[in-house]
Coordinates of C-alpha atoms and ligand atoms in Angstrom, one line a residue:
X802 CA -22.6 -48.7 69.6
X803 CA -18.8 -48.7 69.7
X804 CA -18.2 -50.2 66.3
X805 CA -14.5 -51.3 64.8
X806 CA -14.2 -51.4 61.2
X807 CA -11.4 -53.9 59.9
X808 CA -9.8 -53.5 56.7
X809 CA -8.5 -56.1 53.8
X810 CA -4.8 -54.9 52.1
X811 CA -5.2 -54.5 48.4
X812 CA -1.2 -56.0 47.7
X813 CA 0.9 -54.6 44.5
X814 CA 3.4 -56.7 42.7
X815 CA 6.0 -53.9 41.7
X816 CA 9.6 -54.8 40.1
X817 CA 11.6 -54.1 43.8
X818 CA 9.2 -56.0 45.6
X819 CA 9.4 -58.4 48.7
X820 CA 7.8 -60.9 50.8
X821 CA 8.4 -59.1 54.0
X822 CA 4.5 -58.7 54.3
X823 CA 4.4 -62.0 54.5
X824 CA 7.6 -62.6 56.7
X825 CA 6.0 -60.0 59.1
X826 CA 2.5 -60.2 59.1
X827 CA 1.3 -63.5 57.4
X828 CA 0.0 -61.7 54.5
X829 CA -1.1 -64.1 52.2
X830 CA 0.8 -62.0 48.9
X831 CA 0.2 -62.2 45.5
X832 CA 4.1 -63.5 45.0
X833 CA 7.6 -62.9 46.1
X834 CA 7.5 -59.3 44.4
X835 CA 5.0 -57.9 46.9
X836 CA 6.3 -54.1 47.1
X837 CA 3.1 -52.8 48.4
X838 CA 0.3 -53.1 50.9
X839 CA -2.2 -50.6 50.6
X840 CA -4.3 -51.3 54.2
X841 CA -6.2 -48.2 54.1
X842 CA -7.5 -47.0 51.0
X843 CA -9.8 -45.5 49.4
X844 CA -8.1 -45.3 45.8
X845 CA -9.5 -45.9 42.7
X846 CA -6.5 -48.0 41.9
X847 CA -6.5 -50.4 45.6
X848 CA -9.9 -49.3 47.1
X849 CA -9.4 -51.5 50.8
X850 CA -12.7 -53.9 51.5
X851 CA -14.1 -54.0 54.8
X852 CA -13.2 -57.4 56.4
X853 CA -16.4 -58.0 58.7
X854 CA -19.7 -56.9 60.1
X855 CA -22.7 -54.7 58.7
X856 CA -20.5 -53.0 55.6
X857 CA -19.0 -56.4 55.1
X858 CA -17.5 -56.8 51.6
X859 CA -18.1 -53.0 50.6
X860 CA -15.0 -50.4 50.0
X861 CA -13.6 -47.7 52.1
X862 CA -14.5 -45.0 49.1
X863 CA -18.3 -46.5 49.1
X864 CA -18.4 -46.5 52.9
X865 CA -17.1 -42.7 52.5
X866 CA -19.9 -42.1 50.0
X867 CA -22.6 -43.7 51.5
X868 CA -22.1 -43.0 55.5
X869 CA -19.8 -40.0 56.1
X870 CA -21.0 -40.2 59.4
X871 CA -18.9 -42.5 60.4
X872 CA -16.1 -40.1 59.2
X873 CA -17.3 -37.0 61.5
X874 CA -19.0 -35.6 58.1
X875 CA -15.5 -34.5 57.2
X876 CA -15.8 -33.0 53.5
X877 CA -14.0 -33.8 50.7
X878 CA -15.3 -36.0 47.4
X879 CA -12.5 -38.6 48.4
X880 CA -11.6 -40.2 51.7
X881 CA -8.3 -37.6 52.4
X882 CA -5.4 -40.3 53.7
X883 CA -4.0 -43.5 52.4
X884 CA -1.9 -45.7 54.5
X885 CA 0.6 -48.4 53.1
X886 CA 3.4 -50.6 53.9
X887 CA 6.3 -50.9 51.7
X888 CA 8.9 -54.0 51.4
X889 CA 11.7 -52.9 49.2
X890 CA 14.1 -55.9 47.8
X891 CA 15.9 -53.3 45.3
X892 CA 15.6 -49.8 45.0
X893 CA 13.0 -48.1 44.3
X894 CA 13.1 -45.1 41.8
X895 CA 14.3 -41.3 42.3
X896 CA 11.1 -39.5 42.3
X897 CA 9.5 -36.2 43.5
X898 CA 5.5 -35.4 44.0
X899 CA 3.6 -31.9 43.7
X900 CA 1.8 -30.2 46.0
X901 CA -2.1 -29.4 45.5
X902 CA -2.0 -26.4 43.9
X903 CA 0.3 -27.8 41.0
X904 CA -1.5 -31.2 41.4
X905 CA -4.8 -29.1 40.7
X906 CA -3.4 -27.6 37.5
X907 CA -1.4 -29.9 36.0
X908 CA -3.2 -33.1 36.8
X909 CA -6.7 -33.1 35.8
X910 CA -7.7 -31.6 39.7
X911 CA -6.0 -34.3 41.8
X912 CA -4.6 -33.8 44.5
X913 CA -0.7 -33.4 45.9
X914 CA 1.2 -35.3 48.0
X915 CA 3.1 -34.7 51.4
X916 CA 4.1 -38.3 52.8
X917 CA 5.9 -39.4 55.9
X918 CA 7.7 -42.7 56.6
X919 CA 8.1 -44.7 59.8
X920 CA 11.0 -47.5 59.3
X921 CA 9.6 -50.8 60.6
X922 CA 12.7 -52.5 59.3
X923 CA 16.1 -52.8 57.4
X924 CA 18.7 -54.2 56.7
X925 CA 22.3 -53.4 58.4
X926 CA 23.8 -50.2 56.5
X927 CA 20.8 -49.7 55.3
X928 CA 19.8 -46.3 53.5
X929 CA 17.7 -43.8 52.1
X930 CA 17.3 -41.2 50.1
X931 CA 16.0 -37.2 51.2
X932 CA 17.2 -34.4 49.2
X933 CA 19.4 -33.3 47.1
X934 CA 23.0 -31.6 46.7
X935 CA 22.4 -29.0 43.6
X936 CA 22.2 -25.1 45.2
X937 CA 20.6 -23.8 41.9
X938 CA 18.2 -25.1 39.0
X939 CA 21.1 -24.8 36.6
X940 CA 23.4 -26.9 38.9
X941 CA 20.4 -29.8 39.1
X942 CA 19.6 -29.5 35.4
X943 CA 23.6 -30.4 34.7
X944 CA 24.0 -32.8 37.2
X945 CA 20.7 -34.9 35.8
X946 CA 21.9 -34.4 32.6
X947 CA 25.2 -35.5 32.8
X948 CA 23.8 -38.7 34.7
X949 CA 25.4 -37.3 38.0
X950 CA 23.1 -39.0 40.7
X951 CA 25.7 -39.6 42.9
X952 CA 26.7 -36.3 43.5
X953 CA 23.0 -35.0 42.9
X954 CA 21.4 -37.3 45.7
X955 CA 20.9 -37.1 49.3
X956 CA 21.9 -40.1 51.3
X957 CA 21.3 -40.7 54.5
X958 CA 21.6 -44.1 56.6
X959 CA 19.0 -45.2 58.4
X960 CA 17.9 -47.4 60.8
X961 CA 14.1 -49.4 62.7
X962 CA 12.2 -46.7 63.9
X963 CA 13.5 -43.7 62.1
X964 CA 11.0 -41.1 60.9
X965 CA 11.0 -39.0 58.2
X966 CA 8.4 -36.3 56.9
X967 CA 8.6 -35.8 52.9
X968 CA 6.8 -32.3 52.0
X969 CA 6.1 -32.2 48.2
X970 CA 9.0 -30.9 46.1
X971 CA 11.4 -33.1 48.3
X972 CA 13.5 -35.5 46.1
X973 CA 13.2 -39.1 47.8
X974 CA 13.5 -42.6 47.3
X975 CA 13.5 -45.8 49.5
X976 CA 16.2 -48.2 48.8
X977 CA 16.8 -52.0 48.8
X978 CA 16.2 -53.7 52.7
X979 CA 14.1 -50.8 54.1
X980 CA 10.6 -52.2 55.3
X981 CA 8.0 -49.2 56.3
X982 CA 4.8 -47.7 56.8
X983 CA 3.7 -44.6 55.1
X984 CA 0.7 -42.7 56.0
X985 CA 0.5 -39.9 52.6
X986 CA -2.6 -37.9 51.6
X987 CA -4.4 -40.0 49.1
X988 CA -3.2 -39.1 45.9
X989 CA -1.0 -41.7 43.3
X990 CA 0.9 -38.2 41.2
X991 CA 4.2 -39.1 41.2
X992 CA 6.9 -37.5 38.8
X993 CA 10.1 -40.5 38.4
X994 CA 13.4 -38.5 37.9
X995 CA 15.9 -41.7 37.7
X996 CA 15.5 -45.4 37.9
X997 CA 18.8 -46.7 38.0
X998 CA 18.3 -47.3 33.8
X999 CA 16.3 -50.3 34.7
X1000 CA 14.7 -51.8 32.4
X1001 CA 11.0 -53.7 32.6
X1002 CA 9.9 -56.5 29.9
X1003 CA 12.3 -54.8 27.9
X1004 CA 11.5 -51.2 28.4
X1005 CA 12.9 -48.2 31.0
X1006 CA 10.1 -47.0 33.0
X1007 CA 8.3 -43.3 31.9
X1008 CA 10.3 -40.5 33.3
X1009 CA 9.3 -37.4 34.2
X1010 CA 12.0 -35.0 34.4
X1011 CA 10.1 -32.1 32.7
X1012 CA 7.4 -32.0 35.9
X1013 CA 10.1 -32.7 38.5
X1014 CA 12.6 -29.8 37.5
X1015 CA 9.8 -27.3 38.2
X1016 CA 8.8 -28.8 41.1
X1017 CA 11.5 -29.8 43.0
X1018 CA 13.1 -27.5 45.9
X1019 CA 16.0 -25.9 45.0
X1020 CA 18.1 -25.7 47.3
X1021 CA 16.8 -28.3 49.5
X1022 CA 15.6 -27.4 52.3
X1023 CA 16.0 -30.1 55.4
X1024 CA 12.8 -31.0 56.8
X1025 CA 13.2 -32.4 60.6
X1026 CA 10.8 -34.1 62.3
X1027 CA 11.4 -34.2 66.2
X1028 CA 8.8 -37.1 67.4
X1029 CA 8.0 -36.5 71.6
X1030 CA 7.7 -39.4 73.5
X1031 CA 4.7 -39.3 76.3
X1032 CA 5.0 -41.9 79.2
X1033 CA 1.2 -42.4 79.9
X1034 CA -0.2 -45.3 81.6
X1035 CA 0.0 -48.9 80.6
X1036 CA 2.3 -47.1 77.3
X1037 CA 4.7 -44.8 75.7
X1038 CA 3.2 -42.2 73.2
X1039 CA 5.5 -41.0 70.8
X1040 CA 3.9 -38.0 68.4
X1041 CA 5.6 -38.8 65.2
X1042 CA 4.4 -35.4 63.1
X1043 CA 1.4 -33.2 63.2
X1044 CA 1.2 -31.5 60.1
X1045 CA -2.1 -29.7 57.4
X1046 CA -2.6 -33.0 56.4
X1047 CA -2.6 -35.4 59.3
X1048 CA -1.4 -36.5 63.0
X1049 CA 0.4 -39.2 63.3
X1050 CA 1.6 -41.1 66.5
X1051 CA 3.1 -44.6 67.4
X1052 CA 1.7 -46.3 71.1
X1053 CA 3.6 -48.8 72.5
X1054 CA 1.3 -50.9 74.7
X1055 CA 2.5 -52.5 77.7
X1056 CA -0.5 -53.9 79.5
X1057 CA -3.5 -51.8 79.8
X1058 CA -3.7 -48.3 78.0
X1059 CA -6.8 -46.3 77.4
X1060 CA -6.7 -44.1 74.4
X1061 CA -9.6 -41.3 73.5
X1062 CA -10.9 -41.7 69.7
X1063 CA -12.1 -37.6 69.5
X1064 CA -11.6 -36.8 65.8
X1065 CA -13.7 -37.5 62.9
X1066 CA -12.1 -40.6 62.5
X1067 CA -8.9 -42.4 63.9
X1068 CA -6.5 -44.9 62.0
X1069 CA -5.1 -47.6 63.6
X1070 CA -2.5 -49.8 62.2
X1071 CA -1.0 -52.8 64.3
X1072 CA 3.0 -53.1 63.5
X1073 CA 3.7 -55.4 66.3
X1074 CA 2.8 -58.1 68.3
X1075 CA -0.9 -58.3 69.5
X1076 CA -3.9 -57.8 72.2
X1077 CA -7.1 -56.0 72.1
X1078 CA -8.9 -53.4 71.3
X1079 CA -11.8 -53.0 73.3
X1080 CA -12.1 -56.5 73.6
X1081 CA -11.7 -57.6 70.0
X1082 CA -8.4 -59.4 69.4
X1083 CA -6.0 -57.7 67.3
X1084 CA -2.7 -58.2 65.8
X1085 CA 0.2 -56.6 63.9
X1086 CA -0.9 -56.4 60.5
X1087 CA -4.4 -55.5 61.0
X1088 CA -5.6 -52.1 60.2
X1089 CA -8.5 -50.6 61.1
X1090 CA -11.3 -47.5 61.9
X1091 CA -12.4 -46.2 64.8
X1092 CA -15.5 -44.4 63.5
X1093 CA -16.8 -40.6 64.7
X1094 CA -18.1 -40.4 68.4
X1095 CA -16.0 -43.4 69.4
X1096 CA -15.2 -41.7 72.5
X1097 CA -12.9 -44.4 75.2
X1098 CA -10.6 -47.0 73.6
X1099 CA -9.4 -49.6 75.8
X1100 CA -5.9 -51.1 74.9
X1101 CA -4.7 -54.5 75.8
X1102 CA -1.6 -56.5 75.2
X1103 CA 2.3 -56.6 74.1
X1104 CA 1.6 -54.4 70.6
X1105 CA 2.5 -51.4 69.0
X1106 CA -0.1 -49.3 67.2
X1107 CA 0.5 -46.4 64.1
X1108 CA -2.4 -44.3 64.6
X1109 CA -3.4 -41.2 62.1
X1110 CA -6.1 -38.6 61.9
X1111 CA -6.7 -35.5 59.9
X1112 CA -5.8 -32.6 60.8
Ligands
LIG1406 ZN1 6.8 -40.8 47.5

């Protein structure tokens, strides 16, 4: 049986937020500070519900508990990936994540964070920030200190379709206008560095300079992604990144494409416009799972899928 499995977003107000989600994909958000959409996850803190058919109403993280089968009986206590979109109205703060090994030692077992972004869209002049200046520790250390984020930052400009990979240890932050997709290991261990001195209900926001300083790559080192486009039939493949962690690719769909689902599980994430997948209509904004043994996938329409597997 060639089963689909649709997921519901699990939507987070944040202080930057937007209602892009909305704009885009006729989310129906929370409010007009929508920063996040977390469309597949299995977090303890947005764990996605399945939308229809036999596990309707259950989570991802029960459906991983109860019938890893699905998943290729891929190991692991929790379901590895976690895919989001993000509307950012104002900037979102300076911050930095670990990898697993320091995640494992410092906090309480969980697990790191490598993350990669796919710009869906911004705003004109629009950028982002990867990296940073300092050449040594001692140079970052003064340069925080002193409140130099200007000259301590990274900035880059960016523009709709741009990729980016962030290892762990890589300084980044989005910035107001930027709407994208990021597809991360699922962890939520984040150290903030800077937040512009913002203030919430009265209060800055924690900082965590302590973690970040020994984390944080010094000097940076430039990560570049160089995504490959594939002219198949009926689309164009691009291979955004393959890394420990995942695959990721975009598929532009003109017409008919057929796609094989081989891995223990395959992500699919509708950005634009619409069509079918194996008969059942889709369109952008819909996420969902192609289970283990899915074997032929027949693509129809005018639509762009994000797809992502492990490994
Ligand atoms: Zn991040």
């Amino acid at each position: 049986m060639k089963e689909i499995i649709k997921l519901m977003p699990v939507y987070k107000e944040m202080v930057w937020g937007g209602t892009r989600m909305q704009d885009y994909f006729g989310y129906k958000i929370p409010g007009s500070d929508t920063g996040e959409a977390w469309v597949v996850s299995a977090h303890p803190q947005g764990d996605c519900r399945i939308a229809e058919g036999r596990f309707e109403g259950k989570t991802l993280s029960w459906l991983w508990d109860n019938h890893r089968e699905l998943f290729g009986e891929t190991e692991g206590e929790e379901f590895p990936l976690l895919v989001k979109y993000i509307d950012a109205r104002d900037d979102l703060s300076i911050q930095v994540h670990p990898d697993d090994i320091y995640a494992a030692i410092h906090e309480n077992g969980a697990r790191g964070k490598t993350e990669c972004w796919y710009i869906l869209d911004c705003e004109a002049n629009s950028d982002i920030i990867i990296g940073h200046q300092a050449k040594t520790k001692e140079e970052m250390k003064s340069l925080i200190d002193e409140n130099r984020w200007e000259e301590f930052l990274k900035v880059r400009p960016i523009r709709p379709g741009d990729f980016f990979q962030i290892p762990p240890g890589t300084v980044h932050a989005i910035r107001r206008g930027t709407f994208l997709i990021e597809i991360q290991q699922n962890s939520a261990v984040t150290y903030r560095m800077y937040d512009y001195d913002r203030r919430t209900g009265g209060k800055p926001r924690e900082l965590h300079l302590k973690q970040a300083m020994e984390i944080v790559q010094c000097p940076y080192e430039k990560t570049s992604v160089f995504p490959e486009v594939f002219h198949e039939k009926g689309c164009d493949r691009t291979r955004l990144v393959s890394c420990r962690y995942y695959t990721v690719d975009k598929y532009d769909i003109m017409g008919t494409a057929m796609l094989e689902q081989s891995h223990p599980f395959l992500i699919v994430s509708v950005i634009c416009g619409k069509g079918s997948i194996d008969g059942c209509p889709v369109k952008k904004g819909e996420n969902l799972i192609l289970p283990y043994g899915y074997g032929d996938v027949r693509l129809e329409g005018d639509m762009s899928l994000v797809t992502a597997y492990v490994g």
